[in-house]
PDB file of C-alpha atoms in Angstrom:
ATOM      1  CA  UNK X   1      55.202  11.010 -23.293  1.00 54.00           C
ATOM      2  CA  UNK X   2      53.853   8.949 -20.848  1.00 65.00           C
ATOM      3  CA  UNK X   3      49.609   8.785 -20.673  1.00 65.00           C
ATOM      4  CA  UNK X   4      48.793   6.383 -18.199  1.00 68.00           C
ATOM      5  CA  UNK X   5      47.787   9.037 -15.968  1.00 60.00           C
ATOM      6  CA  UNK X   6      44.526   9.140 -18.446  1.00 65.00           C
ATOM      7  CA  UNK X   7      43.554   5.873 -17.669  1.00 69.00           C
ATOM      8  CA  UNK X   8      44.621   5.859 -14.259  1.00 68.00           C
ATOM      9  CA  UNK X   9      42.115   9.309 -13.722  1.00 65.00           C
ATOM     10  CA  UNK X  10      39.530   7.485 -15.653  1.00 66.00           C
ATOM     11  CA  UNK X  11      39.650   4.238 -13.072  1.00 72.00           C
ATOM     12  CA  UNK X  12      39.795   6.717  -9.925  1.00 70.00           C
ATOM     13  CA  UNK X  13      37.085   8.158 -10.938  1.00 67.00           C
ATOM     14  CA  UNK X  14      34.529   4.617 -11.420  1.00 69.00           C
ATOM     15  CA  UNK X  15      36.382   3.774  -8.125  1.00 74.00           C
ATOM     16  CA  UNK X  16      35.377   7.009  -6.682  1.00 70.00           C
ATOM     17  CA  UNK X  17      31.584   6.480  -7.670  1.00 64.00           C
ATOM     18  CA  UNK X  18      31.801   3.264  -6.622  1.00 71.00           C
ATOM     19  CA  UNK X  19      32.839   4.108  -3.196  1.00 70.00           C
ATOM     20  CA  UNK X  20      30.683   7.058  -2.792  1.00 64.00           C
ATOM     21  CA  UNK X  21      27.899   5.293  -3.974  1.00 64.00           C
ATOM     22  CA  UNK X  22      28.342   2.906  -0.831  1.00 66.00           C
ATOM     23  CA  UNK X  23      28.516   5.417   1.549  1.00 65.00           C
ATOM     24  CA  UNK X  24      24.998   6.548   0.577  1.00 61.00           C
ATOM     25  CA  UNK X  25      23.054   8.920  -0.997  1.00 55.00           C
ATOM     26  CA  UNK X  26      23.180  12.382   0.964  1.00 57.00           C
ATOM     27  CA  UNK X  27      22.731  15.573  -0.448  1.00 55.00           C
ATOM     28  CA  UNK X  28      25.399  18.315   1.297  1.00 59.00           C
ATOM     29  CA  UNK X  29      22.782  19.560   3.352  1.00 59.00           C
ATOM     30  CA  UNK X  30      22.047  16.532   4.899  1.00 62.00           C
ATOM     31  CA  UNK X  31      25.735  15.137   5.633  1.00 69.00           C
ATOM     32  CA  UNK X  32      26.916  15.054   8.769  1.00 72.00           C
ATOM     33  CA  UNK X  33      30.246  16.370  10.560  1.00 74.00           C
ATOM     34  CA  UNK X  34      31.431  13.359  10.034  1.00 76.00           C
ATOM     35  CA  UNK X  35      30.157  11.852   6.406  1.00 75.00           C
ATOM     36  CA  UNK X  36      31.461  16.057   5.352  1.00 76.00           C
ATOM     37  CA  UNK X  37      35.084  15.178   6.365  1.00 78.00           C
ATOM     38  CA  UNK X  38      35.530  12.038   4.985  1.00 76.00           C
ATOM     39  CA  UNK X  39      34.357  13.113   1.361  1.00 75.00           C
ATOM     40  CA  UNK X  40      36.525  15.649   1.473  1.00 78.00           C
ATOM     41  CA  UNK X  41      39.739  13.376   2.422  1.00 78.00           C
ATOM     42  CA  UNK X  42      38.262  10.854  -0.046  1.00 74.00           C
ATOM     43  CA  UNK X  43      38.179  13.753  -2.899  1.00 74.00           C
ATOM     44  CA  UNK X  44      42.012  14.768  -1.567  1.00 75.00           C
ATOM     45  CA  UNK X  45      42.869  11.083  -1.851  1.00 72.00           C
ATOM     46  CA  UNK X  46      41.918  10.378  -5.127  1.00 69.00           C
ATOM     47  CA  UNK X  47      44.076  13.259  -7.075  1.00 67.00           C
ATOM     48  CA  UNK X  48      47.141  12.201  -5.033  1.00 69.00           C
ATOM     49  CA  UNK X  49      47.551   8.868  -7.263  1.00 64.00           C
ATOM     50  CA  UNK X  50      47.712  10.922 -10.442  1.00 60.00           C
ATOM     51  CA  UNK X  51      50.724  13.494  -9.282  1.00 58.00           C
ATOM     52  CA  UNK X  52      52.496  10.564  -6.840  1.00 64.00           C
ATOM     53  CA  UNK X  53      51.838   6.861  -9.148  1.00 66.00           C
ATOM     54  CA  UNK X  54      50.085   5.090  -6.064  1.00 71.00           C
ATOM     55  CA  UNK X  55      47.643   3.974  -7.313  1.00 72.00           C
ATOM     56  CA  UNK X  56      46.856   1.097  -4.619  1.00 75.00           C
ATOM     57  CA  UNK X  57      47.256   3.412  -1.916  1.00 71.00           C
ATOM     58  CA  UNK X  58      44.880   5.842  -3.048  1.00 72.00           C
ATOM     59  CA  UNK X  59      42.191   2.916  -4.028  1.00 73.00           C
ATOM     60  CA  UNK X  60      42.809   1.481  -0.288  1.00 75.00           C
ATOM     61  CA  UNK X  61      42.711   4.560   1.310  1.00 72.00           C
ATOM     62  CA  UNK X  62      39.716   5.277  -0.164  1.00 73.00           C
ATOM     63  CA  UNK X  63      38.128   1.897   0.553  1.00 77.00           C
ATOM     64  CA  UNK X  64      39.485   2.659   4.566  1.00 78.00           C
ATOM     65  CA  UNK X  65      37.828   5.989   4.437  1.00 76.00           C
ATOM     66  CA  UNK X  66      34.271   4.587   3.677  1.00 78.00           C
ATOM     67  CA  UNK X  67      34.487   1.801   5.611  1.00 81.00           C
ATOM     68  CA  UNK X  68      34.974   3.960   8.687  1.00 81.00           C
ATOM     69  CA  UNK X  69      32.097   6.142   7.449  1.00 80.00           C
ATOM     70  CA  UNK X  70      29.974   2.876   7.466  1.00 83.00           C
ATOM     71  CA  UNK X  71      30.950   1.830  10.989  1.00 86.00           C
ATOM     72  CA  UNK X  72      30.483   5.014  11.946  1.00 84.00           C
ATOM     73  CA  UNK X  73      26.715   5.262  10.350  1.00 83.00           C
ATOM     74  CA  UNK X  74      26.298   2.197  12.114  1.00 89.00           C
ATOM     75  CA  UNK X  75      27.434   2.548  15.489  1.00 89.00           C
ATOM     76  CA  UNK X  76      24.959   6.198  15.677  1.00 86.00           C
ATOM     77  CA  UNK X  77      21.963   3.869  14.796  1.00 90.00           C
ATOM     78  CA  UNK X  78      22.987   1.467  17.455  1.00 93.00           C
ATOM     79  CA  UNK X  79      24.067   3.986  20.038  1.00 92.00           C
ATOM     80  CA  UNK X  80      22.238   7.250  20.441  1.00 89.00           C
ATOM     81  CA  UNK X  81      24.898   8.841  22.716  1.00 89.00           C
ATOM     82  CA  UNK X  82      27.156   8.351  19.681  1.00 84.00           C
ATOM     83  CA  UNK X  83      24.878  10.095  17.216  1.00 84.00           C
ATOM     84  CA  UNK X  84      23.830  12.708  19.567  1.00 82.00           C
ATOM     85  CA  UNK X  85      27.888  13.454  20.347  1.00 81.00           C
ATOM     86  CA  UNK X  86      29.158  13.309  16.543  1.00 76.00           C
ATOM     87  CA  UNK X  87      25.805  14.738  14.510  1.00 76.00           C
ATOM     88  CA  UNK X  88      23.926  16.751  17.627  1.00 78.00           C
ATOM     89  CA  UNK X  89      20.084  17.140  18.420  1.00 85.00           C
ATOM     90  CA  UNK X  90      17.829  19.200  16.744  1.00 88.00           C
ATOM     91  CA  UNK X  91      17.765  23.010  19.013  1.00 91.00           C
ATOM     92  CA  UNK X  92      14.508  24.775  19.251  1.00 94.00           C
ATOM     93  CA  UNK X  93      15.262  28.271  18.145  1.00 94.00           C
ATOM     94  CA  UNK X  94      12.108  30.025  17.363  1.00 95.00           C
ATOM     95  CA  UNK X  95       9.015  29.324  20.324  1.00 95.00           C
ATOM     96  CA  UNK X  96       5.311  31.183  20.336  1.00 95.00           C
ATOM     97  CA  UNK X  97       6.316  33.173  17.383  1.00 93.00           C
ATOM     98  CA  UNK X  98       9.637  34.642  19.029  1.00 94.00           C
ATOM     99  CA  UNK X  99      13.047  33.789  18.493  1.00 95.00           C
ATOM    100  CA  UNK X 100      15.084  32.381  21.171  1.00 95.00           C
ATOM    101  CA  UNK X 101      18.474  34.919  21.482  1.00 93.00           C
ATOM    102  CA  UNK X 102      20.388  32.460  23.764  1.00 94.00           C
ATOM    103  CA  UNK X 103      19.494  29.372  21.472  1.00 91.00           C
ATOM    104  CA  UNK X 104      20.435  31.411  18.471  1.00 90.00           C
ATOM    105  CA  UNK X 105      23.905  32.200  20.103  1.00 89.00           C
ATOM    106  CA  UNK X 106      24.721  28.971  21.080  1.00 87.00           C
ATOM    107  CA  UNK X 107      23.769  27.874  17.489  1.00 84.00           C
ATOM    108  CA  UNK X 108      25.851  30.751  16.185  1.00 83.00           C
ATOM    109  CA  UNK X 109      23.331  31.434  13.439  1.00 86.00           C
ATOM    110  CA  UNK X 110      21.364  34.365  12.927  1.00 89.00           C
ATOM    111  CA  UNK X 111      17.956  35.399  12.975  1.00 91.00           C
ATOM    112  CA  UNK X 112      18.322  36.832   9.306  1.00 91.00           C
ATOM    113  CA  UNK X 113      19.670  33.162   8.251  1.00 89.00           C
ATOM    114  CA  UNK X 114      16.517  31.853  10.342  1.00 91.00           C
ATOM    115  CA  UNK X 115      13.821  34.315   8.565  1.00 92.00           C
ATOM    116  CA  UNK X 116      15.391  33.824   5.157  1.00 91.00           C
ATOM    117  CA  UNK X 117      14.637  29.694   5.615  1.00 91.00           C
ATOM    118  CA  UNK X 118      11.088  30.801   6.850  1.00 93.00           C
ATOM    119  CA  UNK X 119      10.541  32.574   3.922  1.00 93.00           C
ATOM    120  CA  UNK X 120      11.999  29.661   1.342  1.00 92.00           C
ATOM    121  CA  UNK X 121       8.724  27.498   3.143  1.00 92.00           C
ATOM    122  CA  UNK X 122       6.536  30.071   2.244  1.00 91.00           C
ATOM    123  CA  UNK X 123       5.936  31.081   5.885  1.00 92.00           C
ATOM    124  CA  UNK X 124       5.059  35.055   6.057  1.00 89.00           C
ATOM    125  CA  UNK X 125       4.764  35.718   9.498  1.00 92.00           C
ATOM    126  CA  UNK X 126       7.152  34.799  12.559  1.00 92.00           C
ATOM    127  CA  UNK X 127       4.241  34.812  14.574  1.00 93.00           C
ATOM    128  CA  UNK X 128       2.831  31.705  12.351  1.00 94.00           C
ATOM    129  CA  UNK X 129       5.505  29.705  13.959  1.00 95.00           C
ATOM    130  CA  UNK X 130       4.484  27.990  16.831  1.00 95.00           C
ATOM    131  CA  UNK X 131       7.676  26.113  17.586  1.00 95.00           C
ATOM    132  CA  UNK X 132      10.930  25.805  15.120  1.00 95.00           C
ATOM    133  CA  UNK X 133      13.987  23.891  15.080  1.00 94.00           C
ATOM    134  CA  UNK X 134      17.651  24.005  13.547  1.00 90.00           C
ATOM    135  CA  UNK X 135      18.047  20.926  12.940  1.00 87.00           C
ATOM    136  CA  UNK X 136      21.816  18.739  12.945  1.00 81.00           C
ATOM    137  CA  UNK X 137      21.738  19.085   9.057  1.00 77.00           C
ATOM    138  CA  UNK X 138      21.008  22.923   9.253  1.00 80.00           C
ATOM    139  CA  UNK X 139      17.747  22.865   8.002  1.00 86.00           C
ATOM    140  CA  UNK X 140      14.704  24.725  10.133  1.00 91.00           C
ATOM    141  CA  UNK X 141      11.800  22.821  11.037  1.00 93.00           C
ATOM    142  CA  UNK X 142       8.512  24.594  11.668  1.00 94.00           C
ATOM    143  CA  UNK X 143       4.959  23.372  13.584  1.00 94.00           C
ATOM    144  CA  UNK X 144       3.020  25.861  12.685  1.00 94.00           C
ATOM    145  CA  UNK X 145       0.008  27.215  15.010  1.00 93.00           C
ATOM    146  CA  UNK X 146      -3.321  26.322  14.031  1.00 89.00           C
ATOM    147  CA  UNK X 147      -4.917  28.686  12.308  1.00 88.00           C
ATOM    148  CA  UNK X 148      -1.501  28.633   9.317  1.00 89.00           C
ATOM    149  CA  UNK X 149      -1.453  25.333   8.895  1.00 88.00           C
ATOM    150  CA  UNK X 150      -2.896  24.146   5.329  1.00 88.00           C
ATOM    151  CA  UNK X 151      -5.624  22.323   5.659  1.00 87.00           C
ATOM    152  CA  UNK X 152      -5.888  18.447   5.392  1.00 88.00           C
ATOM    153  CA  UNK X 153      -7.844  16.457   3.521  1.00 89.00           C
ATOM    154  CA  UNK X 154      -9.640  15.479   6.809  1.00 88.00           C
ATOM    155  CA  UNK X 155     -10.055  19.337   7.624  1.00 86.00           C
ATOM    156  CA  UNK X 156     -12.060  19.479   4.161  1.00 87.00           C
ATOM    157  CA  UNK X 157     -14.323  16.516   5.243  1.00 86.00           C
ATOM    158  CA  UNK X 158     -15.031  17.797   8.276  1.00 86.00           C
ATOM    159  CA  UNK X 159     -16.136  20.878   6.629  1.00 86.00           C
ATOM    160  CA  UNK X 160     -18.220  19.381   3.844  1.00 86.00           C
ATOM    161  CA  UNK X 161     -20.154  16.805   6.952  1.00 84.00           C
ATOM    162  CA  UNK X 162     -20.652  20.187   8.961  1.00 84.00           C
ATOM    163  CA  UNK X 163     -22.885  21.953   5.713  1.00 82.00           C
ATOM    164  CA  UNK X 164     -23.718  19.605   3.330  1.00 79.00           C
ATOM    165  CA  UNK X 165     -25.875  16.733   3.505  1.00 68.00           C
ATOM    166  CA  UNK X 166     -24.588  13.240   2.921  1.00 61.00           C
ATOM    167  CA  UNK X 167     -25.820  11.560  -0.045  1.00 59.00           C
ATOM    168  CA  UNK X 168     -26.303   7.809  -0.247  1.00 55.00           C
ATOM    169  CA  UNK X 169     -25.082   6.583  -3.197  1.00 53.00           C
ATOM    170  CA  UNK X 170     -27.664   5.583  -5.575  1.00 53.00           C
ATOM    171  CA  UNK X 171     -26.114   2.997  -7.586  1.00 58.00           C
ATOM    172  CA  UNK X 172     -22.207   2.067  -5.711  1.00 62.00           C
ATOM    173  CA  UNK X 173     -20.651   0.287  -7.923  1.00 64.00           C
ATOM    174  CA  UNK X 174     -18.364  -1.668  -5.131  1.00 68.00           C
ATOM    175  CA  UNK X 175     -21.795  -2.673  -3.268  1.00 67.00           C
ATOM    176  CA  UNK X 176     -21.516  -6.101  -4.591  1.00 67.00           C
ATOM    177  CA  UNK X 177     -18.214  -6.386  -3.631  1.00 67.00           C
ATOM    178  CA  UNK X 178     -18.749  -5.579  -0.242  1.00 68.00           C
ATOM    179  CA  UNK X 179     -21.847  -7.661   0.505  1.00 70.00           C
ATOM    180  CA  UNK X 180     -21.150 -10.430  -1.534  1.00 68.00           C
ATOM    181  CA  UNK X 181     -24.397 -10.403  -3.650  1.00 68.00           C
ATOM    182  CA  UNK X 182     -26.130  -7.924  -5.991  1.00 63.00           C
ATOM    183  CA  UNK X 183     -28.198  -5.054  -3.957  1.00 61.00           C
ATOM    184  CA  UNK X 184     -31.228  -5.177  -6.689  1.00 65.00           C
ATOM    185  CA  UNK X 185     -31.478  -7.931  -8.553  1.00 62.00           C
ATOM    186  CA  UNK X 186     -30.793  -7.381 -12.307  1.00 63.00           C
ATOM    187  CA  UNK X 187     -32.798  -6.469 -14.811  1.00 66.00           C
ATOM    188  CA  UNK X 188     -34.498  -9.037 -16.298  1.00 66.00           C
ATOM    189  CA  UNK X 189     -33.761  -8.084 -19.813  1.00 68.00           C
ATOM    190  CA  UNK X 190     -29.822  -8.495 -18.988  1.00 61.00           C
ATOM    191  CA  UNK X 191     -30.358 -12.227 -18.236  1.00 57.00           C
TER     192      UNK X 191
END
């Protein structure tokens, strides 16, 4: 019985990662129309060797496959009309808390889909939304109007100035830092 096709599965697949791993990290969501198709003929390629002994084929076909992908990858960040014809541009879909039916048709996706990802961000209300977007990847983007958006860090200080006093520091530690030399002069018992 012949079992070379063991070790020949076992060196497709470190080729495989090897390959994939140059293409880049993507999750599925975030491939384009482009990286989608050429994993999938990379995946097709890759079993092939093990039913039809070409090895070398397979490896090179592979190796062809990603090297197209990272042409490709690189002629979209060089060329914008590129990108927007092969990935798209983000669509708004959802404007002043309404959806947009004609964007949503030309998108072919529906507003359950659309409410479903507003939901999985913890948004409750459509009328939070002040502007969304599908965008290339699939994914909905959401500004939200004012009064649902959390608040900042700068909101909270802003807050705090408007009802509370502020409070010089009675002893900063960093004081000396800053001006180079002791505020108070030590005590005299530290000397």
């Amino acid at each position: 019985m012949d079992l070379q096709w063991i070790w020949k599965s076992a060196l497709l697949v470190v080729i495989g990662m090897i390959l994939l791993r140059a293409a880049g990290r993507k999750s599925i969501s975030q491939m384009s129309v482009v990286t989608t198709v050429i994993m999938i003929s990379i995946g097709t390629t890759i079993v092939q060797p093990i039913a039809n002994h070409h090895l070398t084929i397979a490896v090179g076909s592979a190796s062809v496959f990603i090297v197209t992908l990272l042409v490709i990858e690189y002629l979209e960040m060089k060329f914008d009309w590129l990108e927007r014809l092969l990935n798209g541009r983000a669509q708004v879909v959802i404007e002043n808390g309404q959806f947009l039916p004609e964007s949503l048709r030309k998108m072919r996706v529906t507003a359950d889909k659309l409410e479903m990802q507003l939901r999985q961000q913890g948004i409750r209300s459509l009328s939070d939304v002040q502007l969304g977007t599908l965008e290339p990847n699939g994914q909905l983007a959401c500004e939200l109007v004012p009064h649902a958006r959390p608040a900042t860090l700068g909101d909270l200080e802003l807050l705090l100035a408007k009802h509370l006093p502020l409070q010089a520091d009675q002893d900063p530690l960093f004081q000396e830092v800053r001006l180079g030399r002791h505020a108070k002069p030590d005590s005299p018992d530290l000397q």
